[in-house]
Every structure is written in structure tokens, then in C-alpha cells.
Amino acid sequence: MKSHYRVVVIGGGVVGASVLYHLAKLGWTDVCLLERSVLTAGSSWHAAGGIHALNADPNMAALQAYTIDLLAEIEKESGQSIGLHMTGGLTMAGTPDRWEWLQSAYRVFQSIGIEDCRLVSVEEACALNPIMSPDGLLGGMWADREGYVDTTGTVHAYAIAAKKRGATYFEHTKVEALEQTAEGWKVVTDKGVIHCEHVVNAAGLWAKQVGRMAGIELPLSPLKHHYLISDTIPALEEMPGEVPMTVDLEGFTYLRQDQKGVLLGIYEIEHEHWAMDGAPWSYGMELFQEQTDRIEKELICGFERYPVLQEVGVKTWVNGAFTFSPDGNPLVGPVPGKRGYWSACAVMAGFLQGGGVGKTLAEWMIHGEPEADAWCMDVARYGAFAQNRRYIRETTGQFYSRRFVMTYPNEQLPAGRPLKTAPAHDAMTAAGCRWGVSWDLEVPLYFAPSPDFVETPTLKRSNAFDIVGEECRAVRGGVGLLDISGFSRYEVTGPNAEAWLDRIMASKLPGPGRARLAPMLGRDGRLKGDLTVFNWGDGTWWIMGSYYLRAWHMRWFRDHLDDGVQIRDLGEEVCGFSLSGPRSRAVIERVAEGPAGDLPFMGCGRFDIGMIRARVARMSVTGEAGYEINCRMGDHVVLRRMLLEAGADEGIREVGFNALLSLRLEKSFGIWSREFTQAYTPGMTGMDRWIAWDKGAFTGRDAALAERDGNGPAQKLVTLEVDAADADASGYEPVWKDGRRVGFVTSGGYGHTLGKSFALALVDTAEAVEGNDLSVHVVGVERAASVIAPSPYDPEGKAMRG
Ligand SMILES: Cc1cc2nc3c(=O)[nH]c(=O)nc-3n(C[C@H](O)[C@H](O)[C@H](O)COP(=O)(O)OP(=O)(O)OC[C@H]3O[C@@H](n4cnc5c(N)ncnc54)[C@H](O)[C@@H]3O)c2cc1C
């Protein structure tokens, strides 16, 4: 062992081994992996080794697809067998809603490039898996690229392939302490001290402690998980091949062949956390006693689904643990505020996702940015709130127990909530507000007319449809009041504030007393933010964006900060309300002590609103004239009351974000995570409209210019009018032209005030032509759609500016 390495990877499970391999593959060979015991000694040795291509998140699906492709490669490269059995796989639906969802998911998979799957009838599925009972099943989906691997062989294959490329690993070497140094990290092990630039926490079940060694609280916890391996099944002895990997969604089980028996794994409804502070250091390659009482219901489902199990015994029980984050996705990337400390933790399906995680992290470390959009697994998608133990217990438990439970798009899940509420929350609840959650914050969805109203979970338009419609019409016809605590706000000050903003934003900066839409780009010219910059005219600047990106954006700002600039996240100090609609000016004029009502479009300034010292901006996301009134947290209740009283004669109505989403679609306004992501460019999304090409250097300029002056983007964002009857597009549905897939929906919904279903979609540039007749799948059914001019409501923006 040397005393210096460029990188030390802590943990020799499948994830650490993959990180080591990818670092070496991308050219960093001065790297070592330290394993306290032997390779695989955490969760990895006893995993079921299942791999499958399907994931509803396209970025996770891409990561899984990469891993599956890689497996055969590392087997070849290392010479180590990984025992790959590509049996193909079935996912079975047992309720009408689930079958509808599966048909809809199938279309989404097509959209995101998973071509090797198809819907199958129950008969076909049972022919593919003859030990499966058809009882209660309605249909299924087949995918070619599913199967399983030998877990120990796979970890060793990564490690051997890494070694062949110049990396190294040491077993029986435990990391005991970490200290940040000027150059990077001092890694104290039981075999001596190593200095390095970067450390990677890939400690799996021990990730919590390895985080705490550097003062980091990772939002993750291990949970227990069972599978059984049956004795030999006579029917399988006679079968020439193997049964496919089969997931029975309504039964909470997955099954694959194991020798001439089967492995039946269970997602446990009554989940059990284990070692929330990380596994004990004394924990070896052990298993827990099986807890059949706890999983009785799922076992009964499994034994009924595969009746042959009733005829043979259980050869082995495995009850082991693996780690989960609150949303079940990995926690990957640079840990905010800890230079050179990288997370590769909470990888729930290491054999399926480990390859992609290793690639992403290695690219990030070596090139500064991963190639693909890594938001879905970025460690910075959580803030400090997620370090809370109860939050972790509730959210990881909810994810685990609901792993195979169908979640409807309009369903609000309870775990970890309510956590943060804006001060007017209780008064709004009394007024009928129904809440969703963004990051840690409760955000208003809509206001129910009666306390008895219950929104039914559905894939289609819900029974809240008319309520949201009325809120939209209230905004277009009068004035709506929206709690905008769920926007992020960052204050930028200091002598170099303006120069810094000018460098990191691609737009022109606003003059004093003005605000401006500002795309922020990465060095590669892809989007990093759809922000609004405010110049308050007193040396203070604000950046406003999406609330749930707070930790992610702050990491970016801090990592790119200049001397003489201070940036502060105002998310715990400032909140507010917006007024929008033709009568909004009349309302603000009644309460403002100064000429706030006279602010020009995109003007901003400090005003006294009643007795509140507020910062007001003349803008809205609805396409109507509007004012965003930012106040201190302590003023929120009074501000709401005052605006409601002042607006009573104007028919003011409180509205929620569901209305805002409908109204912004009628204006073709994009939002982050839908129309704008790190994977997209300004040219694709129309963000190039806001770029100040003539202003000189800014981050991402060369790449953006190359897109502008080159062949242009391959796909462009368009607005579609969809001939949909009882459901609307929601995202990632395929867009077709004469049976050829030409794009996908980024978001969709009903335009309540125009009475039409709309979608925004990224389509091949040649198809992005007004009047083009296309089609879109909506909840599994193909619907006619045509490209229309952007902003079907008030295309000239007169209402907004007027
Ligand atoms: C019953 C069961 C079934 C599963 N089935 C599947 C499946 O079908 N498909 C799938 O993809 N996944 C499955 N998994 C999940 C899979 O096991 C995990 O996703 C994967 O093993 C995580 O790998 P890892 O490298 O992150 O962590 P681990 O395997 O836990 O590895 C972490 C390593 O770090 C080492 N370490 C920790 N601290 C230190 C330190 N201080 N110094 C040095 N070394 C340290 C540990 O000894 C350990 O070897 C299953 C898990 C279980 C429990």
C-alpha cells in the first residue's frame, strides 16, 4: 500500500468495485480501493443478482441499460465468470388499473428507448413461465434483457478488470478515520495512513459511519429483505431452458430460477429497518433469522402464484440488509461543502445499477460533470432536512413497502410530512387547501370546496378536475392568490456580484429595478437552470428558481463562486404570495403604500404592502398580469389576510399549483425537470431566446455558440394540441408520425380556460412544424395531436404585459 493515491475508494462491494473500474477505464489509475473484510462482504455477497431493464425514470433506465451491456464486457475483460443468465423477464399486472398502467408504461419505455419489451397476454406469459398460475392476472410485459448474475463473480470481475487497467485494491484494510487536508484527505486505516485528493464513500451498509467520519449525514438506512430458494422443482428439471425472471406486482414478489429450483424474493409490506446508524463494525458475512410471520401475506401470494412451491421445501432462506435513500435512488456525486468527498451510496440494486453509478461518478470526478443527466441520483437532491432520523425512517420505509404498490400521479404519499409549512399553512388548510410536497415544504395544490371532498387516485382526470378549472378561470377572469413560498430565492451581494452573475448566467443582466429570465449553462452548454435574476437597485441581487433544487443549485453556485461575492439561500427566511389576473393591479393598489401597481412588466422594487416591508416584482407564470410579493416568514399570515380582504370586491380566489400548471401550459411556459433538464440545450428548448450572444464570455458560451452556428439541435420543443377525452399526457409518452417515433412528451395537461388538452414535447426538428399532424399515447391509447403555435392563450402576451 502506498502512502499517496489520487483516489481512495472505501468499500469493496459491487458499487466500489465498479467505481474503481470506471476510474481506471477513464484514465485515473493512481486509485485504490480499501475493503475492511473481503470483496463482497456487505450486501453484495447475498444479493439475488437480478437484473432488469425497466425503470420509469429514463435516466435510471439508461443507467440500468448501460450496466446490463457492461456485464458481458467486464466478464470478458477480467476473465472472471459472472454467471450471466439472460432469461428475459415478465412483469405481471393483477388489477385493471395496474394493467392500464402497464400498457401506459410500455409506451413510456418505448419513448425512452427500451425497445426490447412488449405487452403479453396472460396465456402467453404463462407459456413463457409455465409454473405461474394465471389466477387474477390481466396481462403482462415481456422484456428481453432481464435475468440474473452470480454476485460474487460480478464483484470480482469489476475488481480484476480494474486491476488489469492499473488500479489496485486491498482487502482486510479498514478505514477508521478521515481528515480533510489542504490537498484532499488523510485516510487513517488499520494498516497505516494514506493521503489522497479524493475519497469515495462506497461503504454500502456502513455508508452512514463513513459519512460521519467526515461530518456528513447521508439520508439513507438499511432495511431487511427476504428471499427463499426452493428445493428442486420436478417441472423445472424437465424444462429445457429456464423460467424468466418474473415480477408479480400485486403479489409483492419476484422470482427467478436457481439451479432446478427457484428464488422467490419479497418486497415486504411490514418493512423492518436495521442499523439505522450503519451496520456494526463487527457485522460479518451474516444473515438474519427469517421472519416468516412478518412476510406471511406476501408468501401466501407467492405460493399461490407459483403453486409448485407448495409441493417442495425451502432449501435456503436469505434475510439480509441493503441500503435505501428516501426515494430509492442512489446518492451519487460530490457532497456539497466537502471538497473531494464523493458519495456512491444507497445503491438499492447494485448489480443492476452499479455499472451506471460507477461510470457516472468516474466521469464526474475526472471531467467535472457526468455525461448524462444525473439529477435522479444526485446526492444534492436532498437538503439538510433529510438528515433527520424519523424522516429517513418514514421515507425509506414507505419506498420499500410501496416498491410494488401502484402510485397514481395525483396521489400524495404521507411519509416525512408535514415537515416544513409556510406560516399561513393552517389558515389555508382551514380555507380548504389540499397539499402536495416540494422537497421539505408543503405546497398548495388546490382548494377543495368542502372538507368532505376526497380526491380519487387515478391515471386519468381526477374528480378535482372541475375545482382546478374554476381556479384557472378565476385567474383569467379576475384575480388569483397563490402561496409562492415554494420558489427558491438566493441573495447575491458583494463588490463582484454583478460580474459573477454576468459570468454564470447566459442572459443579459437586468438593470436596476428590473428582473430578467436567465438561463444558466454548464460548461458543455447544457442547461443548469431556468432562473430569474432580480436587480433590486441597492447592490442586492436575487436569483429565483425551483424550490426543490436548493441544495443542487447552491452546490453549483458555491463551486463556481468568485472572490468578492457572497451568496445566501433565503429559503428559510423569505416566502410570499403572488397575485395574478386582470384584477391583480386593483388589489395591490389598495394595499401598497407606493406605486407598486405601476411597476412595468418585469419591474421590481421594495414597497410597503400594508405594514409589511416587501419586495415586489411585476411578473407571473400564469400569462396574466401579476405581482409576486416576497415577505419575511413572519409576515406571511398577515400578507395573505390583507390580500384576501383587499381582493374581496374583486372576487379574489385562492389557487394552487395545479391551476398554475394548467395555466402555464396554455402559455407554453416550460418548467424544470420537464421541459428543462441538464440533458437539454438552449437550442432544443427555446431557452436560446434569452441568451445574450453579444455580451462576451459566460459559462457554456462556446458550446451554445457551436449549437447555434452548427447544424442546430436534433430535437425541438413544440406545443401540441391533443385530441384527448378523459385523460391527458403527463410526460415521456411517445410522439408518433405515421407509425414512426419522432419524439416524446415533456409535460401535458388540460388547458382549463381554453378547454383543450395540451402537451409540450421534444420532437425531431424536421417534425417541429406548425400544423404537423402527429399522435401521442395517452394512458396507453393513441390520440391524434397536432403541432400548434406556442402560447395558445394570448400569443402576443398582451394580458401579461398589460
Ligand atoms: C436479500 C437481498 C437481495 C438482493 N437482490 C438484489 C438483486 O436481485 N439485484 C440487485 O441489483 N441488487 C440486489 N440487492 C441489493 C444489492 O445487494 C446492493 O444493492 C449492493 O450489494 C450494494 O452494493 P454496495 O457496494 O453499495 O454495498 P455493500 O455490498 O454493502 O459493500 C460495501 C463494502 O464496504 C466495505 N466497507 C464498509 N466500511 C468500510 C470501511 N470503513 N473500510 C473499508 N471497507 C469498508 C464493506 O465491508 C462492504 O464490503 C439485494 C440485497 C439483498 C439484501
JSON list of N, CA and C in Angstrom, two decimals, residues 623-659:
[
{"chain": "A", "resi": 623, "resn": "GLY", "atom": "N", "xyz": [-49.40, 33.84, -17.27]},
{"chain": "A", "resi": 623, "resn": "GLY", "atom": "CA", "xyz": [-49.71, 34.52, -18.53]},
{"chain": "A", "resi": 623, "resn": "GLY", "atom": "C", "xyz": [-50.63, 35.70, -18.32]},
{"chain": "A", "resi": 624, "resn": "GLU", "atom": "N", "xyz": [-50.94, 36.02, -17.07]},
{"chain": "A", "resi": 624, "resn": "GLU", "atom": "CA", "xyz": [-51.75, 37.21, -16.77]},
{"chain": "A", "resi": 624, "resn": "GLU", "atom": "C", "xyz": [-50.86, 38.26, -16.13]},
{"chain": "A", "resi": 625, "resn": "ALA", "atom": "N", "xyz": [-51.38, 39.47, -16.05]},
{"chain": "A", "resi": 625, "resn": "ALA", "atom": "CA", "xyz": [-50.69, 40.49, -15.27]},
{"chain": "A", "resi": 625, "resn": "ALA", "atom": "C", "xyz": [-50.59, 39.95, -13.84]},
{"chain": "A", "resi": 626, "resn": "GLY", "atom": "N", "xyz": [-49.45, 40.19, -13.20]},
{"chain": "A", "resi": 626, "resn": "GLY", "atom": "CA", "xyz": [-49.33, 39.63, -11.87]},
{"chain": "A", "resi": 626, "resn": "GLY", "atom": "C", "xyz": [-48.21, 40.26, -11.07]},
{"chain": "A", "resi": 627, "resn": "TYR", "atom": "N", "xyz": [-48.27, 40.03, -9.77]},
{"chain": "A", "resi": 627, "resn": "TYR", "atom": "CA", "xyz": [-47.27, 40.58, -8.85]},
{"chain": "A", "resi": 627, "resn": "TYR", "atom": "C", "xyz": [-46.83, 39.48, -7.91]},
{"chain": "A", "resi": 628, "resn": "GLU", "atom": "N", "xyz": [-45.52, 39.34, -7.76]},
{"chain": "A", "resi": 628, "resn": "GLU", "atom": "CA", "xyz": [-45.00, 38.41, -6.76]},
{"chain": "A", "resi": 628, "resn": "GLU", "atom": "C", "xyz": [-44.56, 39.25, -5.58]},
{"chain": "A", "resi": 629, "resn": "ILE", "atom": "N", "xyz": [-45.12, 38.96, -4.43]},
{"chain": "A", "resi": 629, "resn": "ILE", "atom": "CA", "xyz": [-44.85, 39.77, -3.24]},
{"chain": "A", "resi": 629, "resn": "ILE", "atom": "C", "xyz": [-44.06, 38.90, -2.27]},
{"chain": "A", "resi": 630, "resn": "ASN", "atom": "N", "xyz": [-42.81, 39.25, -2.08]},
{"chain": "A", "resi": 630, "resn": "ASN", "atom": "CA", "xyz": [-41.93, 38.48, -1.21]},
{"chain": "A", "resi": 630, "resn": "ASN", "atom": "C", "xyz": [-41.86, 39.15, 0.16]},
{"chain": "A", "resi": 631, "resn": "CYS", "atom": "N", "xyz": [-42.05, 38.34, 1.21]},
{"chain": "A", "resi": 631, "resn": "CYS", "atom": "CA", "xyz": [-42.04, 38.91, 2.55]},
{"chain": "A", "resi": 631, "resn": "CYS", "atom": "C", "xyz": [-41.23, 38.03, 3.48]},
{"chain": "A", "resi": 632, "resn": "ARG", "atom": "N", "xyz": [-41.02, 38.51, 4.68]},
{"chain": "A", "resi": 632, "resn": "ARG", "atom": "CA", "xyz": [-40.36, 37.68, 5.69]},
{"chain": "A", "resi": 632, "resn": "ARG", "atom": "C", "xyz": [-41.35, 36.60, 6.12]},
{"chain": "A", "resi": 633, "resn": "MET", "atom": "N", "xyz": [-40.82, 35.48, 6.61]},
{"chain": "A", "resi": 633, "resn": "MET", "atom": "CA", "xyz": [-41.70, 34.39, 7.06]},
{"chain": "A", "resi": 633, "resn": "MET", "atom": "C", "xyz": [-42.75, 34.92, 8.04]},
{"chain": "A", "resi": 634, "resn": "GLY", "atom": "N", "xyz": [-42.31, 35.79, 8.94]},
{"chain": "A", "resi": 634, "resn": "GLY", "atom": "CA", "xyz": [-43.20, 36.28, 9.99]},
{"chain": "A", "resi": 634, "resn": "GLY", "atom": "C", "xyz": [-44.36, 37.12, 9.46]},
{"chain": "A", "resi": 635, "resn": "ASP", "atom": "N", "xyz": [-44.27, 37.55, 8.20]},
{"chain": "A", "resi": 635, "resn": "ASP", "atom": "CA", "xyz": [-45.32, 38.41, 7.64]},
{"chain": "A", "resi": 635, "resn": "ASP", "atom": "C", "xyz": [-46.33, 37.64, 6.79]},
{"chain": "A", "resi": 636, "resn": "HIS", "atom": "N", "xyz": [-46.09, 36.37, 6.62]},
{"chain": "A", "resi": 636, "resn": "HIS", "atom": "CA", "xyz": [-46.85, 35.60, 5.64]},
{"chain": "A", "resi": 636, "resn": "HIS", "atom": "C", "xyz": [-48.35, 35.56, 5.96]},
{"chain": "A", "resi": 637, "resn": "VAL", "atom": "N", "xyz": [-48.68, 35.33, 7.21]},
{"chain": "A", "resi": 637, "resn": "VAL", "atom": "CA", "xyz": [-50.10, 35.20, 7.60]},
{"chain": "A", "resi": 637, "resn": "VAL", "atom": "C", "xyz": [-50.82, 36.53, 7.36]},
{"chain": "A", "resi": 638, "resn": "VAL", "atom": "N", "xyz": [-50.17, 37.60, 7.79]},
{"chain": "A", "resi": 638, "resn": "VAL", "atom": "CA", "xyz": [-50.79, 38.92, 7.66]},
{"chain": "A", "resi": 638, "resn": "VAL", "atom": "C", "xyz": [-50.92, 39.30, 6.18]},
{"chain": "A", "resi": 639, "resn": "LEU", "atom": "N", "xyz": [-49.90, 38.99, 5.41]},
{"chain": "A", "resi": 639, "resn": "LEU", "atom": "CA", "xyz": [-49.94, 39.33, 3.98]},
{"chain": "A", "resi": 639, "resn": "LEU", "atom": "C", "xyz": [-51.13, 38.64, 3.31]},
{"chain": "A", "resi": 640, "resn": "ARG", "atom": "N", "xyz": [-51.31, 37.38, 3.62]},
{"chain": "A", "resi": 640, "resn": "ARG", "atom": "CA", "xyz": [-52.43, 36.65, 3.00]},
{"chain": "A", "resi": 640, "resn": "ARG", "atom": "C", "xyz": [-53.77, 37.27, 3.39]},
{"chain": "A", "resi": 641, "resn": "ARG", "atom": "N", "xyz": [-53.91, 37.52, 4.68]},
{"chain": "A", "resi": 641, "resn": "ARG", "atom": "CA", "xyz": [-55.19, 38.07, 5.15]},
{"chain": "A", "resi": 641, "resn": "ARG", "atom": "C", "xyz": [-55.47, 39.42, 4.48]},
{"chain": "A", "resi": 642, "resn": "MET", "atom": "N", "xyz": [-54.43, 40.23, 4.42]},
{"chain": "A", "resi": 642, "resn": "MET", "atom": "CA", "xyz": [-54.59, 41.56, 3.84]},
{"chain": "A", "resi": 642, "resn": "MET", "atom": "C", "xyz": [-54.99, 41.48, 2.36]},
{"chain": "A", "resi": 643, "resn": "LEU", "atom": "N", "xyz": [-54.33, 40.60, 1.63]},
{"chain": "A", "resi": 643, "resn": "LEU", "atom": "CA", "xyz": [-54.62, 40.50, 0.19]},
{"chain": "A", "resi": 643, "resn": "LEU", "atom": "C", "xyz": [-56.02, 39.93, -0.04]},
{"chain": "A", "resi": 644, "resn": "LEU", "atom": "N", "xyz": [-56.42, 38.98, 0.79]},
{"chain": "A", "resi": 644, "resn": "LEU", "atom": "CA", "xyz": [-57.77, 38.42, 0.62]},
{"chain": "A", "resi": 644, "resn": "LEU", "atom": "C", "xyz": [-58.83, 39.49, 0.91]},
{"chain": "A", "resi": 645, "resn": "GLU", "atom": "N", "xyz": [-58.56, 40.29, 1.95]},
{"chain": "A", "resi": 645, "resn": "GLU", "atom": "CA", "xyz": [-59.53, 41.35, 2.27]},
{"chain": "A", "resi": 645, "resn": "GLU", "atom": "C", "xyz": [-59.58, 42.40, 1.16]},
{"chain": "A", "resi": 646, "resn": "ALA", "atom": "N", "xyz": [-58.38, 42.78, 0.72]},
{"chain": "A", "resi": 646, "resn": "ALA", "atom": "CA", "xyz": [-58.32, 43.82, -0.32]},
{"chain": "A", "resi": 646, "resn": "ALA", "atom": "C", "xyz": [-58.93, 43.33, -1.63]},
{"chain": "A", "resi": 647, "resn": "GLY", "atom": "N", "xyz": [-58.87, 42.02, -1.84]},
{"chain": "A", "resi": 647, "resn": "GLY", "atom": "CA", "xyz": [-59.35, 41.48, -3.12]},
{"chain": "A", "resi": 647, "resn": "GLY", "atom": "C", "xyz": [-60.80, 41.03, -3.07]},
{"chain": "A", "resi": 648, "resn": "ALA", "atom": "N", "xyz": [-61.43, 41.12, -1.90]},
{"chain": "A", "resi": 648, "resn": "ALA", "atom": "CA", "xyz": [-62.79, 40.56, -1.76]},
{"chain": "A", "resi": 648, "resn": "ALA", "atom": "C", "xyz": [-63.72, 41.14, -2.82]},
{"chain": "A", "resi": 649, "resn": "ASP", "atom": "N", "xyz": [-63.66, 42.45, -3.02]},
{"chain": "A", "resi": 649, "resn": "ASP", "atom": "CA", "xyz": [-64.57, 43.08, -4.00]},
{"chain": "A", "resi": 649, "resn": "ASP", "atom": "C", "xyz": [-64.22, 42.69, -5.44]},
{"chain": "A", "resi": 650, "resn": "GLU", "atom": "N", "xyz": [-62.98, 42.24, -5.63]},
{"chain": "A", "resi": 650, "resn": "GLU", "atom": "CA", "xyz": [-62.56, 41.85, -6.98]},
{"chain": "A", "resi": 650, "resn": "GLU", "atom": "C", "xyz": [-62.81, 40.36, -7.22]},
{"chain": "A", "resi": 651, "resn": "GLY", "atom": "N", "xyz": [-63.37, 39.69, -6.23]},
{"chain": "A", "resi": 651, "resn": "GLY", "atom": "CA", "xyz": [-63.64, 38.25, -6.38]},
{"chain": "A", "resi": 651, "resn": "GLY", "atom": "C", "xyz": [-62.39, 37.42, -6.29]},
{"chain": "A", "resi": 652, "resn": "ILE", "atom": "N", "xyz": [-61.43, 37.87, -5.48]},
{"chain": "A", "resi": 652, "resn": "ILE", "atom": "CA", "xyz": [-60.16, 37.13, -5.38]},
{"chain": "A", "resi": 652, "resn": "ILE", "atom": "C", "xyz": [-60.42, 35.69, -4.94]},
{"chain": "A", "resi": 653, "resn": "ARG", "atom": "N", "xyz": [-59.62, 34.78, -5.49]},
{"chain": "A", "resi": 653, "resn": "ARG", "atom": "CA", "xyz": [-59.78, 33.36, -5.14]},
{"chain": "A", "resi": 653, "resn": "ARG", "atom": "C", "xyz": [-58.40, 32.75, -4.91]},
{"chain": "A", "resi": 654, "resn": "GLU", "atom": "N", "xyz": [-58.29, 32.00, -3.83]},
{"chain": "A", "resi": 654, "resn": "GLU", "atom": "CA", "xyz": [-57.02, 31.32, -3.60]},
{"chain": "A", "resi": 654, "resn": "GLU", "atom": "C", "xyz": [-56.90, 30.14, -4.56]},
{"chain": "A", "resi": 655, "resn": "VAL", "atom": "N", "xyz": [-55.70, 29.97, -5.10]},
{"chain": "A", "resi": 655, "resn": "VAL", "atom": "CA", "xyz": [-55.48, 28.91, -6.09]},
{"chain": "A", "resi": 655, "resn": "VAL", "atom": "C", "xyz": [-54.21, 28.14, -5.70]},
{"chain": "A", "resi": 656, "resn": "GLY", "atom": "N", "xyz": [-54.07, 26.99, -6.30]},
{"chain": "A", "resi": 656, "resn": "GLY", "atom": "CA", "xyz": [-52.91, 26.16, -6.00]},
{"chain": "A", "resi": 656, "resn": "GLY", "atom": "C", "xyz": [-52.06, 25.92, -7.23]},
{"chain": "A", "resi": 657, "resn": "PHE", "atom": "N", "xyz": [-51.04, 25.11, -7.04]},
{"chain": "A", "resi": 657, "resn": "PHE", "atom": "CA", "xyz": [-50.10, 24.87, -8.14]},
{"chain": "A", "resi": 657, "resn": "PHE", "atom": "C", "xyz": [-50.69, 24.04, -9.28]},
{"chain": "A", "resi": 658, "resn": "ASN", "atom": "N", "xyz": [-51.75, 23.27, -9.00]},
{"chain": "A", "resi": 658, "resn": "ASN", "atom": "CA", "xyz": [-52.37, 22.52, -10.11]},
{"chain": "A", "resi": 658, "resn": "ASN", "atom": "C", "xyz": [-52.93, 23.49, -11.14]},
{"chain": "A", "resi": 659, "resn": "ALA", "atom": "N", "xyz": [-53.53, 24.58, -10.66]},
{"chain": "A", "resi": 659, "resn": "ALA", "atom": "CA", "xyz": [-54.04, 25.60, -11.58]},
{"chain": "A", "resi": 659, "resn": "ALA", "atom": "C", "xyz": [-52.88, 26.25, -12.32]}
]
